[in-house]
Structures are given as C-alpha cells and as structure tokens.
C-alpha cells in the first residue's frame, strides 16, 4: 500500500485558546446546566485510539465530527492530560471506530467503566499504519494528525483520513440522555 502524500502544517501556538479567560466566561451557565442541555443531543458512540510502539491507548467519545470531504478530514475532542492525547501527538496518527449496537461493553471499557486492559473487551486488528482497528465497528477511520487546537482542558485534533472500512448494514450505537440507545430507522425523509 502506498503512503499518502500529505504535508502537515507547522504547529501554530496561537491556536491555544483559553475559554476561561474569555470576557463572557463569567456569564456562562453552570456546568450541570450545560451538561444537561448537551445530554439531549444524540450522538454516535466512537472509540478513538492511538498506538506508538507497544503503547496503545483509547477513549470513548461522542465529540467527533466530519470537517471536510476534500481533503477528507475529521475532528475529535480529547482530554489534554491523558495518555491518549500524548500518544496521538507522539505518533502523529490516530484511528476512530464508530461502535455498532451490541458493543456497549467496548464503549464502557474505553470510558473507564470496565477492565484495566480496555483492548481486551473486543477483537482488534491493525491498519497498515499500525493504528488499532476494531472488528465489528460500523465505520473505522485511520487518520494522520493534521492539526490541533488546545481549548482549556481538551485538545481538538484534526486528522486527514487515509483509510476507511465501513459496514452500512450495521446499526450504530447511540448515546442520548446519558444512556445507550438504538437507532430508530423507521423515520423517513
């Protein structure tokens, strides 16, 4: 497999944003009100992973989005002081797996509610890049880190998608109102 010809932009320290220092921060709603409002949003449950040498780390997230189709790019939000964040930055790569219904144990493990060895809860392969690839996921993406924005406690990582694997017949696992839900496919356009 050929390596993609992707040029990474230089790091931009000006992209470190301190939201707590924003003039409107004192007027912000309390965290419990904010998280209550955010719990009304339905989101696909995604596991973000990164590997560097023998070290691999991962975390369950719902803060993942598509940035663009040209170039194909995504963004994820990861807590800054985690081993996952350090591994993403050291490896310059990461991977994503959108979980399927029935993969709740995987989601729990990578959220920190399961065994110490999070990777033991499922079958894993590896992309040609060496990044983890979850078997049974709805969609998996292999990404080259293309940029980041530090925002207080989290870092937003942008990645160029270099490989995909999708199974459109699998139903995604959804997080809504602080619990796992099934996608109701009966609604039509």
mmCIF file of C-alpha atoms in Angstrom:
data_model
loop_
_atom_site.group_PDB
_atom_site.id
_atom_site.type_symbol
_atom_site.label_atom_id
_atom_site.label_comp_id
_atom_site.label_asym_id
_atom_site.label_seq_id
_atom_site.Cartn_x
_atom_site.Cartn_y
_atom_site.Cartn_z
ATOM 1 C CA UNK A 1 0.000 0.000 0.000
ATOM 2 C CA UNK A 2 1.406 3.411 -0.910
ATOM 3 C CA UNK A 3 1.845 6.085 1.682
ATOM 4 C CA UNK A 4 -0.346 9.155 1.156
ATOM 5 C CA UNK A 5 1.499 12.327 0.198
ATOM 6 C CA UNK A 6 0.229 14.614 2.946
ATOM 7 C CA UNK A 7 2.101 17.683 4.136
ATOM 8 C CA UNK A 8 1.386 18.665 7.727
ATOM 9 C CA UNK A 9 1.115 22.363 8.514
ATOM 10 C CA UNK A 10 3.569 23.736 11.071
ATOM 11 C CA UNK A 11 2.338 23.826 14.666
ATOM 12 C CA UNK A 12 0.546 27.048 15.483
ATOM 13 C CA UNK A 13 0.917 28.076 19.142
ATOM 14 C CA UNK A 14 -1.586 30.893 18.503
ATOM 15 C CA UNK A 15 -4.317 28.240 18.401
ATOM 16 C CA UNK A 16 -4.178 27.687 22.158
ATOM 17 C CA UNK A 17 -7.467 29.150 23.339
ATOM 18 C CA UNK A 18 -8.250 29.748 26.995
ATOM 19 C CA UNK A 19 -12.020 29.833 27.197
ATOM 20 C CA UNK A 20 -11.934 30.575 30.927
ATOM 21 C CA UNK A 21 -10.260 33.898 30.071
ATOM 22 C CA UNK A 22 -12.955 34.848 27.558
ATOM 23 C CA UNK A 23 -14.844 38.024 28.594
ATOM 24 C CA UNK A 24 -18.171 36.153 28.529
ATOM 25 C CA UNK A 25 -16.980 33.294 30.780
ATOM 26 C CA UNK A 26 -18.403 34.853 33.983
ATOM 27 C CA UNK A 27 -21.855 34.870 32.314
ATOM 28 C CA UNK A 28 -21.658 31.198 31.310
ATOM 29 C CA UNK A 29 -24.310 28.775 32.545
ATOM 30 C CA UNK A 30 -23.326 26.392 35.371
ATOM 31 C CA UNK A 31 -21.637 23.158 34.204
ATOM 32 C CA UNK A 32 -24.582 21.000 35.340
ATOM 33 C CA UNK A 33 -26.993 23.088 33.252
ATOM 34 C CA UNK A 34 -24.689 22.843 30.249
ATOM 35 C CA UNK A 35 -24.188 19.061 30.523
ATOM 36 C CA UNK A 36 -27.947 18.626 30.994
ATOM 37 C CA UNK A 37 -28.576 20.508 27.771
ATOM 38 C CA UNK A 38 -25.867 18.537 25.929
ATOM 39 C CA UNK A 39 -27.397 15.239 27.107
ATOM 40 C CA UNK A 40 -30.403 15.952 24.883
ATOM 41 C CA UNK A 41 -28.205 15.633 21.791
ATOM 42 C CA UNK A 42 -27.993 12.167 20.249
ATOM 43 C CA UNK A 43 -24.519 11.139 19.092
ATOM 44 C CA UNK A 44 -22.767 8.116 17.662
ATOM 45 C CA UNK A 45 -20.542 6.384 20.229
ATOM 46 C CA UNK A 46 -16.969 6.371 18.943
ATOM 47 C CA UNK A 47 -13.737 4.935 20.292
ATOM 48 C CA UNK A 48 -10.614 6.954 19.471
ATOM 49 C CA UNK A 49 -7.330 5.035 19.657
ATOM 50 C CA UNK A 50 -3.655 5.675 19.040
ATOM 51 C CA UNK A 51 -0.595 3.466 19.067
ATOM 52 C CA UNK A 52 3.103 4.268 19.334
ATOM 53 C CA UNK A 53 5.401 1.260 19.536
ATOM 54 C CA UNK A 54 3.957 -1.166 22.079
ATOM 55 C CA UNK A 55 1.872 1.519 23.803
ATOM 56 C CA UNK A 56 -1.736 1.872 22.694
ATOM 57 C CA UNK A 57 -4.436 3.926 24.340
ATOM 58 C CA UNK A 58 -8.056 4.766 23.652
ATOM 59 C CA UNK A 59 -11.108 6.599 24.888
ATOM 60 C CA UNK A 60 -14.861 6.589 24.225
ATOM 61 C CA UNK A 61 -16.090 9.903 22.807
ATOM 62 C CA UNK A 62 -19.182 11.438 21.300
ATOM 63 C CA UNK A 63 -17.356 14.655 20.333
ATOM 64 C CA UNK A 64 -16.343 13.635 16.810
ATOM 65 C CA UNK A 65 -17.281 15.338 13.576
ATOM 66 C CA UNK A 66 -16.629 15.401 9.877
ATOM 67 C CA UNK A 67 -14.676 18.522 8.867
ATOM 68 C CA UNK A 68 -14.499 18.243 5.091
ATOM 69 C CA UNK A 69 -14.717 15.853 2.163
ATOM 70 C CA UNK A 70 -11.811 17.446 0.253
ATOM 71 C CA UNK A 71 -9.489 16.706 1.853
ATOM 72 C CA UNK A 72 -11.314 14.020 3.842
ATOM 73 C CA UNK A 73 -10.905 15.218 7.429
ATOM 74 C CA UNK A 74 -12.410 14.682 10.862
ATOM 75 C CA UNK A 75 -12.025 16.269 14.303
ATOM 76 C CA UNK A 76 -12.168 14.760 17.797
ATOM 77 C CA UNK A 77 -12.042 16.275 21.266
ATOM 78 C CA UNK A 78 -9.742 14.539 23.766
ATOM 79 C CA UNK A 79 -8.944 15.458 27.380
ATOM 80 C CA UNK A 80 -5.470 17.024 27.351
ATOM 81 C CA UNK A 81 -3.889 15.258 30.334
ATOM 82 C CA UNK A 82 -4.496 11.696 29.099
ATOM 83 C CA UNK A 83 -2.130 9.061 27.774
ATOM 84 C CA UNK A 84 -4.245 9.020 24.610
ATOM 85 C CA UNK A 85 -3.539 12.707 23.916
ATOM 86 C CA UNK A 86 0.189 12.145 24.394
ATOM 87 C CA UNK A 87 0.161 9.101 22.126
ATOM 88 C CA UNK A 88 -1.745 10.922 19.366
ATOM 89 C CA UNK A 89 0.811 13.718 19.442
ATOM 90 C CA UNK A 90 3.837 11.383 19.592
ATOM 91 C CA UNK A 91 2.581 9.045 16.856
ATOM 92 C CA UNK A 92 1.181 11.774 14.614
ATOM 93 C CA UNK A 93 -1.701 9.383 13.873
ATOM 94 C CA UNK A 94 -4.904 8.067 15.417
ATOM 95 C CA UNK A 95 -7.869 5.918 14.487
ATOM 96 C CA UNK A 96 -11.599 6.017 15.123
ATOM 97 C CA UNK A 97 -14.201 3.281 15.361
ATOM 98 C CA UNK A 98 -17.906 4.140 15.321
ATOM 99 C CA UNK A 99 -19.395 1.428 17.522
ATOM 100 C CA UNK A 100 -22.234 -0.852 16.472
ATOM 101 C CA UNK A 101 -25.236 -1.782 18.588
ATOM 102 C CA UNK A 102 -24.116 -4.609 20.833
ATOM 103 C CA UNK A 103 -20.684 -3.049 21.502
ATOM 104 C CA UNK A 104 -21.740 -1.406 24.771
ATOM 105 C CA UNK A 105 -19.033 -3.299 26.712
ATOM 106 C CA UNK A 106 -16.392 -1.821 24.419
ATOM 107 C CA UNK A 107 -17.822 1.667 24.964
ATOM 108 C CA UNK A 108 -17.892 1.145 28.735
ATOM 109 C CA UNK A 109 -14.317 -0.146 28.830
ATOM 110 C CA UNK A 110 -12.935 2.803 26.871
ATOM 111 C CA UNK A 111 -14.969 5.197 29.033
ATOM 112 C CA UNK A 112 -13.115 3.813 32.053
ATOM 113 C CA UNK A 113 -16.010 1.685 33.357
ATOM 114 C CA UNK A 114 -14.502 -1.680 32.514
ATOM 115 C CA UNK A 115 -11.323 -3.716 32.770
ATOM 116 C CA UNK A 116 -7.915 -2.074 33.092
ATOM 117 C CA UNK A 117 -6.904 -3.529 29.713
ATOM 118 C CA UNK A 118 -9.503 -1.780 27.591
ATOM 119 C CA UNK A 119 -8.403 -3.543 24.423
ATOM 120 C CA UNK A 120 -9.262 -6.966 25.931
ATOM 121 C CA UNK A 121 -13.018 -6.307 25.510
ATOM 122 C CA UNK A 122 -13.034 -6.799 21.732
ATOM 123 C CA UNK A 123 -11.151 -8.209 18.767
ATOM 124 C CA UNK A 124 -8.650 -5.809 17.234
ATOM 125 C CA UNK A 125 -6.663 -5.709 14.039
ATOM 126 C CA UNK A 126 -4.255 -3.014 12.865
ATOM 127 C CA UNK A 127 -4.291 -0.691 9.901
ATOM 128 C CA UNK A 128 -1.217 -0.780 7.656
ATOM 129 C CA UNK A 129 -0.168 2.337 9.598
ATOM 130 C CA UNK A 130 -0.039 0.258 12.792
ATOM 131 C CA UNK A 131 -3.019 2.038 14.367
ATOM 132 C CA UNK A 132 -5.714 -0.084 16.093
ATOM 133 C CA UNK A 133 -8.705 -1.241 14.022
ATOM 134 C CA UNK A 134 -11.771 -2.515 15.913
ATOM 135 C CA UNK A 135 -13.505 -5.559 14.450
ATOM 136 C CA UNK A 136 -17.284 -5.268 14.253
ATOM 137 C CA UNK A 137 -17.481 -1.464 14.145
ATOM 138 C CA UNK A 138 -19.926 0.331 11.837
ATOM 139 C CA UNK A 139 -17.187 2.529 10.405
ATOM 140 C CA UNK A 140 -13.477 2.783 11.139
ATOM 141 C CA UNK A 141 -11.106 5.544 10.047
ATOM 142 C CA UNK A 142 -7.306 5.695 10.045
ATOM 143 C CA UNK A 143 -6.005 9.261 10.281
ATOM 144 C CA UNK A 144 -2.834 11.319 10.038
ATOM 145 C CA UNK A 145 -2.787 14.137 12.577
ATOM 146 C CA UNK A 146 -3.052 17.399 10.643
ATOM 147 C CA UNK A 147 -3.509 19.960 13.404
ATOM 148 C CA UNK A 148 -4.724 20.643 16.904
ATOM 149 C CA UNK A 149 -6.329 23.362 18.958
ATOM 150 C CA UNK A 150 -5.868 23.457 22.727
ATOM 151 C CA UNK A 151 -9.034 24.575 24.496
ATOM 152 C CA UNK A 152 -8.649 24.637 28.288
ATOM 153 C CA UNK A 153 -8.994 21.001 29.452
ATOM 154 C CA UNK A 154 -9.303 19.482 25.958
ATOM 155 C CA UNK A 155 -7.451 19.374 22.673
ATOM 156 C CA UNK A 156 -9.283 19.276 19.360
ATOM 157 C CA UNK A 157 -7.364 17.004 16.982
ATOM 158 C CA UNK A 158 -7.925 17.270 13.239
ATOM 159 C CA UNK A 159 -6.983 14.311 11.098
ATOM 160 C CA UNK A 160 -6.751 13.574 7.399
ATOM 161 C CA UNK A 161 -8.465 10.237 6.725
ATOM 162 C CA UNK A 162 -6.092 7.851 4.957
ATOM 163 C CA UNK A 163 -8.108 4.604 5.160
ATOM 164 C CA UNK A 164 -11.735 3.662 5.812
ATOM 165 C CA UNK A 165 -13.685 0.486 6.500
ATOM 166 C CA UNK A 166 -17.494 0.671 6.602
ATOM 167 C CA UNK A 167 -20.375 -1.743 7.075
ATOM 168 C CA UNK A 168 -23.590 0.194 6.258
ATOM 169 C CA UNK A 169 -25.788 -2.773 7.267
ATOM 170 C CA UNK A 170 -24.673 -2.442 10.913
ATOM 171 C CA UNK A 171 -26.697 -0.146 13.183
ATOM 172 C CA UNK A 172 -24.670 2.408 15.169
ATOM 173 C CA UNK A 173 -24.650 2.606 18.949
ATOM 174 C CA UNK A 174 -26.136 5.943 20.035
ATOM 175 C CA UNK A 175 -25.624 7.944 23.279
ATOM 176 C CA UNK A 176 -28.647 10.030 24.303
ATOM 177 C CA UNK A 177 -29.857 11.316 27.677
ATOM 178 C CA UNK A 178 -26.901 9.699 29.448
ATOM 179 C CA UNK A 179 -27.547 6.201 28.136
ATOM 180 C CA UNK A 180 -27.071 3.898 25.144
ATOM 181 C CA UNK A 181 -29.878 3.863 22.606
ATOM 182 C CA UNK A 182 -30.714 2.025 19.416
ATOM 183 C CA UNK A 183 -31.201 3.962 16.213
ATOM 184 C CA UNK A 184 -34.851 4.025 15.185
ATOM 185 C CA UNK A 185 -34.652 3.598 11.427
ATOM 186 C CA UNK A 186 -38.386 3.963 10.852
ATOM 187 C CA UNK A 187 -38.260 7.732 10.241
ATOM 188 C CA UNK A 188 -38.044 8.597 6.561
ATOM 189 C CA UNK A 189 -37.370 11.793 4.653
#
